[in-house]
Amino acid sequence: MNKEHEEIQSESDIIRGDVLESIFCHVPLIHLVPVCHLSKSWNRALFSSLRHFNKPKPWLIVHSQTSRPPYTTAASSVAYDPRSNLWLRINHDPPVEYVSDLRSSNSTLLYMLSISKFSFSFDPLHLTWHQADPPLVWRTDPVVGILDRRHIVVAGGAWDFEDDPLSVEIYDLETRKWDTCESISAIFEHSAASMWLSIAANTKTLYAMEQASGITCSFDPISRIWLGPFDLRHDPNIYFSVIGISRDNLIMLGLLGNSENVKDIKIWELKGESFELFKEIGAMPKELVEKLKEEHASLSSIKISLTGDVLYIFNPEEPKELVVCEIDGRRRVSRWGSLKNSMVNDGGRVTERAVLTCADVSLGDLRKAMKSGKGSFSTVNNGILQ
């Protein structure tokens, strides 16, 4: 009798698990956090749903800051969760102490650099900030990138005429010390600043590309040597380009034509020792190109924020509309869409200076934020991804 009862109970659990998995597919990720603690069967159904059905996707997080000293900011940021198609508000407790302009790099790194302090954050929700002494050489607009979650590379942008404008320093998160290494390539002598370069990094290599020319160098943190230059412009019609990392592979987005007449926006995956192997993986639909331009007749540049297989593309001059694309397992763009930036007010302009990051956000990250009291979440509005 007991054996028969156990078999009936087991079948009931399986049916209930299937139903739960279906229900969980429609529940926003932030509302699934309490489910982890209800029971083992619910916990199994939850993670099965996230693994096999409606999988989590990288979040886009928009951070706001006033553009003038004392660089105050709201004690919150907004985030778009594509799995749930929701804009969420992330409330920070305590608010971050802002010491200078807030900047982003590698899509995951936030940092501020002043003459007295270097502050940075690289956790998915940017609720934890680290403080360090500034680099040995004072810099105003350096290239900054994080490698293997241990080393932060700061290159170029030196201010004092007595300093090497191409100097490079590495900060070790374990030893909490700065070290100097080989200067960045001389080809960047007149453009060794973040405003002219596009930066990307995987676990082993930092890439820096001049956006106007496509000339690229790579940096190995182990040998501390710069390699290159490499010319990534295989198409002479490209007039502006940016790079990023998707699944440890280097990708490039290029604007073709000219700023007054954008003919195409395309994405390539680059491979080979000298990046000689180009594979076009997607071309942006014309209607989305027009959305990036907004009311302007021209498009001189774009920026991207990406993690994994999801890219968010925007016009830095008018970030009202975001273009979203996803890369599938065959390494082709399988989906294009557009998204209204929740930081834009009803008047159609960004209320404050906006800085974007992108990161994989798990249930564990959300649970940790809520448990620590550093972050709380509320719904702003539906994403309405088109």
Tab-separated table of C-alpha atoms in Angstrom:
chain	number	residue	atom	x	y	z
A	1	MET	CA	0.000	0.000	0.000
A	2	ASN	CA	2.790	2.380	0.860
A	3	LYS	CA	4.576	1.567	-2.413
A	4	GLU	CA	1.387	2.245	-4.412
A	5	HIS	CA	0.926	5.550	-2.566
A	6	GLU	CA	4.531	6.559	-3.333
A	7	GLU	CA	4.016	5.815	-7.064
A	8	ILE	CA	0.820	7.900	-7.167
A	9	GLN	CA	2.570	10.729	-5.292
A	10	SER	CA	5.528	10.578	-7.712
A	11	GLU	CA	3.223	10.811	-10.764
A	12	SER	CA	1.420	13.757	-9.143
A	13	ASP	CA	4.736	15.565	-8.631
A	14	ILE	CA	5.662	15.067	-12.303
A	15	ILE	CA	2.348	16.522	-13.516
A	16	ARG	CA	2.567	19.391	-11.066
A	17	GLY	CA	6.153	20.038	-12.158
A	18	ASP	CA	5.114	20.288	-15.828
A	19	VAL	CA	2.347	22.725	-14.961
A	20	LEU	CA	4.673	24.792	-12.806
A	21	GLU	CA	7.281	24.970	-15.572
A	22	SER	CA	4.647	26.360	-17.929
A	23	ILE	CA	3.486	28.912	-15.360
A	24	PHE	CA	7.023	30.045	-14.532
A	25	CYS	CA	7.615	30.843	-18.215
A	26	HIS	CA	5.221	33.796	-17.867
A	27	VAL	CA	6.471	35.159	-14.522
A	28	PRO	CA	9.058	37.997	-14.510
A	29	LEU	CA	12.461	36.936	-13.221
A	30	ILE	CA	12.403	39.290	-10.202
A	31	HIS	CA	9.142	37.660	-8.996
A	32	LEU	CA	10.648	34.165	-9.200
A	33	VAL	CA	13.224	34.791	-6.462
A	34	PRO	CA	10.913	33.704	-3.562
A	35	VAL	CA	10.039	30.471	-5.407
A	36	CYS	CA	13.556	29.122	-4.729
A	37	HIS	CA	12.711	28.791	-1.028
A	38	LEU	CA	9.240	27.179	-1.216
A	39	SER	CA	10.048	23.507	-1.760
A	40	LYS	CA	12.475	21.213	-3.546
A	41	SER	CA	9.909	20.230	-6.171
A	42	TRP	CA	9.097	23.890	-6.953
A	43	ASN	CA	12.789	24.708	-7.063
A	44	ARG	CA	13.401	21.867	-9.553
A	45	ALA	CA	10.490	22.994	-11.720
A	46	LEU	CA	11.727	26.582	-11.643
A	47	PHE	CA	15.259	25.825	-12.809
A	48	SER	CA	13.973	23.356	-15.398
A	49	SER	CA	11.745	26.122	-16.797
A	50	LEU	CA	14.648	28.582	-16.917
A	51	ARG	CA	16.949	26.029	-18.507
A	52	HIS	CA	14.630	24.557	-21.157
A	53	PHE	CA	11.849	27.038	-21.871
A	54	ASN	CA	11.946	30.802	-21.243
A	55	LYS	CA	15.685	31.213	-20.640
A	56	PRO	CA	17.161	34.354	-19.027
A	57	LYS	CA	18.791	36.798	-21.433
A	58	PRO	CA	21.346	39.565	-20.781
A	59	TRP	CA	19.935	42.685	-19.148
A	60	LEU	CA	20.559	46.198	-20.409
A	61	ILE	CA	21.165	48.599	-17.507
A	62	VAL	CA	20.956	52.381	-17.943
A	63	HIS	CA	22.772	54.460	-15.321
A	64	SER	CA	22.095	58.189	-15.015
A	65	GLN	CA	24.313	61.004	-13.791
A	66	THR	CA	24.298	64.783	-13.963
A	67	SER	CA	26.913	66.059	-16.393
A	68	ARG	CA	28.484	68.680	-14.089
A	69	PRO	CA	30.179	68.570	-10.668
A	70	PRO	CA	29.395	67.357	-8.057
A	71	TYR	CA	28.249	64.599	-10.470
A	72	THR	CA	25.255	63.655	-8.365
A	73	THR	CA	22.925	60.946	-9.562
A	74	ALA	CA	19.618	59.408	-8.694
A	75	ALA	CA	19.896	56.561	-6.182
A	76	SER	CA	18.613	54.177	-8.828
A	77	SER	CA	19.128	52.935	-12.363
A	78	VAL	CA	16.754	51.293	-14.827
A	79	ALA	CA	17.193	47.888	-16.413
A	80	TYR	CA	15.559	46.074	-19.298
A	81	ASP	CA	14.973	42.344	-18.802
A	82	PRO	CA	14.342	40.857	-22.296
A	83	ARG	CA	13.149	37.527	-20.904
A	84	SER	CA	10.277	39.293	-19.134
A	85	ASN	CA	10.083	42.223	-21.594
A	86	LEU	CA	10.028	44.659	-18.659
A	87	TRP	CA	11.808	47.849	-17.649
A	88	LEU	CA	12.706	47.700	-13.963
A	89	ARG	CA	13.999	50.257	-11.497
A	90	ILE	CA	17.004	49.194	-9.420
A	91	ASN	CA	17.195	51.134	-6.164
A	92	HIS	CA	20.728	51.403	-4.728
A	93	ASP	CA	21.320	51.452	-0.981
A	94	PRO	CA	23.521	53.256	-0.229
A	95	PRO	CA	23.815	55.449	-3.333
A	96	VAL	CA	27.200	55.447	-5.056
A	97	GLU	CA	29.662	58.226	-4.237
A	98	TYR	CA	30.374	59.843	-7.590
A	99	VAL	CA	33.793	61.477	-7.923
A	100	SER	CA	33.910	62.223	-11.659
A	101	ASP	CA	32.230	61.374	-14.965
A	102	LEU	CA	30.709	57.907	-14.969
A	103	ARG	CA	31.979	55.791	-17.883
A	104	SER	CA	31.523	52.244	-19.147
A	105	SER	CA	33.792	49.788	-20.954
A	106	ASN	CA	33.640	46.166	-22.145
A	107	SER	CA	29.833	46.442	-21.729
A	108	THR	CA	30.254	45.193	-18.127
A	109	LEU	CA	32.680	47.621	-16.462
A	110	LEU	CA	31.636	50.917	-14.855
A	111	TYR	CA	34.327	53.275	-13.612
A	112	MET	CA	35.179	56.803	-12.479
A	113	LEU	CA	38.672	58.270	-12.521
A	114	SER	CA	39.730	61.374	-10.636
A	115	ILE	CA	43.102	62.770	-9.640
A	116	SER	CA	42.707	61.187	-6.194
A	117	LYS	CA	40.702	57.995	-6.739
A	118	PHE	CA	39.865	55.202	-9.166
A	119	SER	CA	36.404	53.706	-8.541
A	120	PHE	CA	35.061	50.743	-10.483
A	121	SER	CA	32.303	48.132	-10.492
A	122	PHE	CA	31.928	44.966	-12.550
A	123	ASP	CA	29.227	42.895	-10.823
A	124	PRO	CA	26.127	42.384	-13.024
A	125	LEU	CA	23.888	44.924	-11.225
A	126	HIS	CA	26.740	47.275	-10.204
A	127	LEU	CA	25.728	47.301	-6.568
A	128	THR	CA	29.308	46.772	-5.343
A	129	TRP	CA	32.007	49.386	-5.925
A	130	HIS	CA	35.758	49.041	-5.417
A	131	GLN	CA	38.080	51.928	-4.537
A	132	ALA	CA	41.751	52.177	-5.524
A	133	ASP	CA	44.510	54.709	-5.802
A	134	PRO	CA	44.614	56.442	-9.204
A	135	PRO	CA	47.081	55.274	-11.884
A	136	LEU	CA	50.674	56.442	-11.534
A	137	VAL	CA	50.228	58.690	-14.587
A	138	TRP	CA	47.331	61.166	-14.494
A	139	ARG	CA	44.956	60.650	-17.415
A	140	THR	CA	41.864	62.519	-18.552
A	141	ASP	CA	40.231	60.151	-21.055
A	142	PRO	CA	42.089	56.833	-21.124
A	143	VAL	CA	41.164	53.515	-22.648
A	144	VAL	CA	39.996	51.203	-19.827
A	145	GLY	CA	39.228	47.496	-19.988
A	146	ILE	CA	38.885	44.555	-17.605
A	147	LEU	CA	40.409	41.136	-18.271
A	148	ASP	CA	39.736	37.808	-16.518
A	149	ARG	CA	37.966	39.668	-13.685
A	150	ARG	CA	41.373	40.314	-12.132
A	151	HIS	CA	43.287	42.849	-14.240
A	152	ILE	CA	42.154	46.329	-15.302
A	153	VAL	CA	44.142	47.884	-18.152
A	154	VAL	CA	44.372	51.693	-18.382
A	155	ALA	CA	46.039	53.030	-21.537
A	156	GLY	CA	46.685	56.409	-23.166
A	157	GLY	CA	44.993	59.688	-22.310
A	158	ALA	CA	47.968	61.052	-20.327
A	159	TRP	CA	47.535	64.711	-19.385
A	160	ASP	CA	50.977	66.023	-18.435
A	161	PHE	CA	53.239	66.832	-21.410
A	162	GLU	CA	56.128	65.226	-19.535
A	163	ASP	CA	54.333	61.864	-19.460
A	164	ASP	CA	54.169	59.366	-22.312
A	165	PRO	CA	50.690	59.918	-23.857
A	166	LEU	CA	50.588	56.230	-24.860
A	167	SER	CA	51.627	54.776	-21.486
A	168	VAL	CA	49.845	51.667	-20.187
A	169	GLU	CA	49.273	50.522	-16.609
A	170	ILE	CA	47.639	47.409	-15.172
A	171	TYR	CA	45.797	47.236	-11.863
A	172	ASP	CA	45.796	43.835	-10.135
A	173	LEU	CA	42.621	43.317	-8.073
A	174	GLU	CA	44.341	40.749	-5.845
A	175	THR	CA	47.493	42.683	-4.969
A	176	ARG	CA	45.726	46.068	-5.283
A	177	LYS	CA	48.770	47.511	-7.018
A	178	TRP	CA	49.478	49.287	-10.307
A	179	ASP	CA	52.211	48.122	-12.664
A	180	THR	CA	53.508	49.654	-15.902
A	181	CYS	CA	53.991	47.831	-19.192
A	182	GLU	CA	54.625	48.417	-22.900
A	183	SER	CA	52.998	51.557	-24.312
A	184	ILE	CA	50.033	51.287	-26.632
A	185	SER	CA	50.864	51.220	-30.350
A	186	ALA	CA	52.186	54.474	-31.839
A	187	ILE	CA	49.467	54.301	-34.514
A	188	PHE	CA	47.093	55.593	-31.815
A	189	GLU	CA	49.327	58.583	-31.026
A	190	HIS	CA	46.597	61.074	-31.930
A	191	SER	CA	43.616	58.961	-30.878
A	192	ALA	CA	44.638	57.139	-27.668
A	193	ALA	CA	41.492	58.205	-25.835
A	194	SER	CA	38.229	56.383	-25.194
A	195	MET	CA	36.210	58.825	-27.310
A	196	TRP	CA	38.114	57.776	-30.464
A	197	LEU	CA	38.555	54.073	-29.778
A	198	SER	CA	36.239	51.095	-29.455
A	199	ILE	CA	37.258	48.599	-26.743
A	200	ALA	CA	36.452	44.906	-26.395
A	201	ALA	CA	37.885	42.194	-24.157
A	202	ASN	CA	37.472	38.493	-23.547
A	203	THR	CA	39.134	36.498	-20.783
A	204	LYS	CA	42.573	36.599	-22.445
A	205	THR	CA	42.880	39.637	-24.723
A	206	LEU	CA	42.033	43.336	-24.862
A	207	TYR	CA	41.248	44.822	-28.291
A	208	ALA	CA	41.383	48.517	-29.192
A	209	MET	CA	40.092	49.732	-32.565
A	210	GLU	CA	40.197	53.228	-34.003
A	211	GLN	CA	36.560	53.805	-34.895
A	212	ALA	CA	37.244	56.039	-37.876
A	213	SER	CA	39.830	53.832	-39.606
A	214	GLY	CA	39.245	50.289	-38.332
A	215	ILE	CA	42.930	49.927	-37.365
A	216	THR	CA	43.109	47.536	-34.404
A	217	CYS	CA	45.686	46.358	-31.863
A	218	SER	CA	45.423	43.600	-29.269
A	219	PHE	CA	46.990	43.384	-25.810
A	220	ASP	CA	48.074	40.212	-24.029
A	221	PRO	CA	48.099	40.755	-20.226
A	222	ILE	CA	50.466	37.820	-19.643
A	223	SER	CA	53.256	38.887	-21.998
A	224	ARG	CA	52.137	42.534	-21.615
A	225	ILE	CA	52.803	43.142	-25.295
A	226	TRP	CA	50.659	44.904	-27.913
A	227	LEU	CA	50.191	43.052	-31.207
A	228	GLY	CA	49.225	44.553	-34.544
A	229	PRO	CA	48.187	46.773	-36.120
A	230	PHE	CA	45.431	44.874	-37.947
A	231	ASP	CA	43.160	46.472	-40.525
A	232	LEU	CA	39.606	45.203	-39.937
A	233	ARG	CA	38.063	47.234	-42.760
A	234	HIS	CA	37.656	44.611	-45.479
A	235	ASP	CA	34.946	46.758	-47.076
A	236	PRO	CA	36.012	50.278	-48.200
A	237	ASN	CA	32.422	51.481	-47.823
A	238	ILE	CA	32.659	51.293	-44.000
A	239	TYR	CA	33.048	54.790	-42.560
A	240	PHE	CA	32.580	54.021	-38.843
A	241	SER	CA	32.886	50.812	-36.836
A	242	VAL	CA	32.817	49.431	-33.296
A	243	ILE	CA	33.807	46.069	-31.843
A	244	GLY	CA	32.538	43.743	-29.122
A	245	ILE	CA	32.832	40.195	-27.801
A	246	SER	CA	30.128	37.583	-28.321
A	247	ARG	CA	30.778	34.112	-26.879
A	248	ASP	CA	34.512	34.891	-26.742
A	249	ASN	CA	34.535	35.816	-30.460
A	250	LEU	CA	35.365	39.276	-31.821
A	251	ILE	CA	32.534	40.916	-33.742
A	252	MET	CA	32.411	44.231	-35.597
A	253	LEU	CA	29.493	46.505	-36.439
A	254	GLY	CA	30.051	48.826	-39.374
A	255	LEU	CA	28.207	51.806	-40.844
A	256	LEU	CA	28.425	51.727	-44.649
A	257	GLY	CA	28.099	54.693	-46.992
A	258	ASN	CA	28.588	58.047	-45.287
A	259	SER	CA	27.062	59.934	-42.366
A	260	GLU	CA	24.610	61.743	-44.656
A	261	ASN	CA	23.587	58.590	-46.502
A	262	VAL	CA	23.785	55.382	-44.444
A	263	LYS	CA	23.403	52.517	-46.883
A	264	ASP	CA	23.722	49.651	-44.410
A	265	ILE	CA	24.612	48.668	-40.869
A	266	LYS	CA	26.172	45.218	-40.851
A	267	ILE	CA	27.657	42.801	-38.316
A	268	TRP	CA	30.651	40.553	-38.935
A	269	GLU	CA	32.351	37.872	-36.900
A	270	LEU	CA	36.166	37.986	-37.185
A	271	LYS	CA	38.565	35.089	-36.765
A	272	GLY	CA	42.158	34.161	-37.591
A	273	GLU	CA	45.504	35.313	-36.213
A	274	SER	CA	45.243	38.599	-38.129
A	275	PHE	CA	41.412	38.616	-38.233
A	276	GLU	CA	41.583	37.842	-41.944
A	277	LEU	CA	38.487	35.607	-41.776
A	278	PHE	CA	35.305	37.683	-42.063
A	279	LYS	CA	31.814	36.272	-41.818
A	280	GLU	CA	28.807	38.534	-42.238
A	281	ILE	CA	26.244	37.433	-39.654
A	282	GLY	CA	23.554	40.085	-40.072
A	283	ALA	CA	22.379	43.320	-41.703
A	284	MET	CA	20.079	45.739	-39.885
A	285	PRO	CA	16.642	46.219	-41.492
A	286	LYS	CA	16.235	49.636	-43.122
A	287	GLU	CA	13.381	50.694	-40.846
A	288	LEU	CA	15.565	50.157	-37.781
A	289	VAL	CA	18.374	52.208	-39.322
A	290	GLU	CA	15.862	55.048	-39.655
A	291	LYS	CA	14.855	54.661	-36.000
A	292	LEU	CA	18.481	55.049	-34.927
A	293	LYS	CA	18.718	58.291	-36.881
A	294	GLU	CA	15.569	59.679	-35.179
A	295	GLU	CA	14.688	63.076	-36.656
A	296	HIS	CA	18.244	63.695	-37.857
A	297	ALA	CA	19.206	63.268	-41.486
A	298	SER	CA	22.647	61.869	-40.631
A	299	LEU	CA	24.188	59.150	-38.464
A	300	SER	CA	27.837	59.745	-37.664
A	301	SER	CA	28.371	57.040	-35.007
A	302	ILE	CA	26.812	54.253	-32.968
A	303	LYS	CA	27.577	52.531	-29.686
A	304	ILE	CA	26.894	48.992	-28.558
A	305	SER	CA	26.464	47.150	-25.291
A	306	LEU	CA	26.452	43.366	-25.426
A	307	THR	CA	26.833	40.168	-23.472
A	308	GLY	CA	26.588	36.637	-24.810
A	309	ASP	CA	24.403	36.603	-27.911
A	310	VAL	CA	22.378	39.782	-27.296
A	311	LEU	CA	23.435	43.191	-28.658
A	312	TYR	CA	21.930	46.575	-27.825
A	313	ILE	CA	22.766	49.242	-30.430
A	314	PHE	CA	22.090	52.965	-29.999
A	315	ASN	CA	22.862	56.417	-31.328
A	316	PRO	CA	24.902	58.243	-28.631
A	317	GLU	CA	23.514	61.602	-29.770
A	318	GLU	CA	19.877	60.467	-29.595
A	319	PRO	CA	19.537	57.346	-27.398
A	320	LYS	CA	15.747	57.497	-27.484
A	321	GLU	CA	15.450	54.294	-29.509
A	322	LEU	CA	17.501	51.134	-28.945
A	323	VAL	CA	17.944	48.427	-31.550
A	324	VAL	CA	18.205	44.876	-30.201
A	325	CYS	CA	19.517	41.832	-32.037
A	326	GLU	CA	20.142	38.225	-31.046
A	327	ILE	CA	22.704	35.805	-32.481
A	328	ASP	CA	21.676	32.150	-32.722
A	329	GLY	CA	23.686	28.953	-32.350
A	330	ARG	CA	24.646	29.019	-36.036
A	331	ARG	CA	26.289	32.400	-35.416
A	332	ARG	CA	23.730	34.341	-37.444
A	333	VAL	CA	21.490	37.194	-36.322
A	334	SER	CA	18.155	35.479	-35.809
A	335	ARG	CA	16.101	38.387	-34.505
A	336	TRP	CA	15.988	42.178	-34.828
A	337	GLY	CA	13.821	44.539	-32.800
A	338	SER	CA	13.590	48.046	-31.387
A	339	LEU	CA	13.005	49.277	-27.863
A	340	LYS	CA	12.100	52.621	-26.338
A	341	ASN	CA	14.681	53.853	-23.835
A	342	SER	CA	12.894	54.138	-20.487
A	343	MET	CA	15.298	56.900	-19.369
A	344	VAL	CA	13.861	59.265	-21.985
A	345	ASN	CA	11.172	61.570	-20.672
A	346	ASP	CA	7.934	62.537	-22.397
A	347	GLY	CA	9.667	65.437	-24.103
A	348	GLY	CA	11.754	62.952	-26.045
A	349	ARG	CA	15.148	63.691	-24.493
A	350	VAL	CA	17.291	61.921	-21.920
A	351	THR	CA	16.740	63.595	-18.553
A	352	GLU	CA	20.369	63.090	-17.466
A	353	ARG	CA	23.614	61.801	-18.908
A	354	ALA	CA	23.103	58.088	-19.554
A	355	VAL	CA	25.720	55.313	-19.399
A	356	LEU	CA	24.808	51.797	-20.546
A	357	THR	CA	26.051	48.383	-19.439
A	358	CYS	CA	24.945	44.847	-20.268
A	359	ALA	CA	25.257	41.691	-18.177
A	360	ASP	CA	23.900	38.236	-17.481
A	361	VAL	CA	21.685	38.558	-14.396
A	362	SER	CA	20.775	35.325	-12.623
A	363	LEU	CA	18.301	34.489	-9.886
A	364	GLY	CA	21.324	34.216	-7.604
A	365	ASP	CA	22.332	37.805	-8.415
A	366	LEU	CA	18.822	39.062	-7.662
A	367	ARG	CA	18.569	37.012	-4.449
A	368	LYS	CA	21.957	38.298	-3.277
A	369	ALA	CA	20.984	41.914	-3.980
A	370	MET	CA	17.711	41.598	-2.073
A	371	LYS	CA	19.228	39.692	0.851
A	372	SER	CA	22.107	42.154	1.289
A	373	GLY	CA	19.761	45.139	1.169
A	374	LYS	CA	21.959	46.795	-1.477
A	375	GLY	CA	19.302	46.608	-4.147
A	376	SER	CA	15.547	46.472	-4.504
A	377	PHE	CA	13.451	46.264	-7.653
A	378	SER	CA	10.203	47.669	-8.985
A	379	THR	CA	8.511	47.595	-12.370
A	380	VAL	CA	8.681	50.789	-14.451
A	381	ASN	CA	6.769	49.715	-17.569
A	382	ASN	CA	6.533	47.063	-20.262
A	383	GLY	CA	9.413	46.950	-22.700
A	384	ILE	CA	7.227	46.643	-25.821
A	385	LEU	CA	9.979	45.135	-27.930
A	386	GLN	CA	8.929	45.561	-31.577
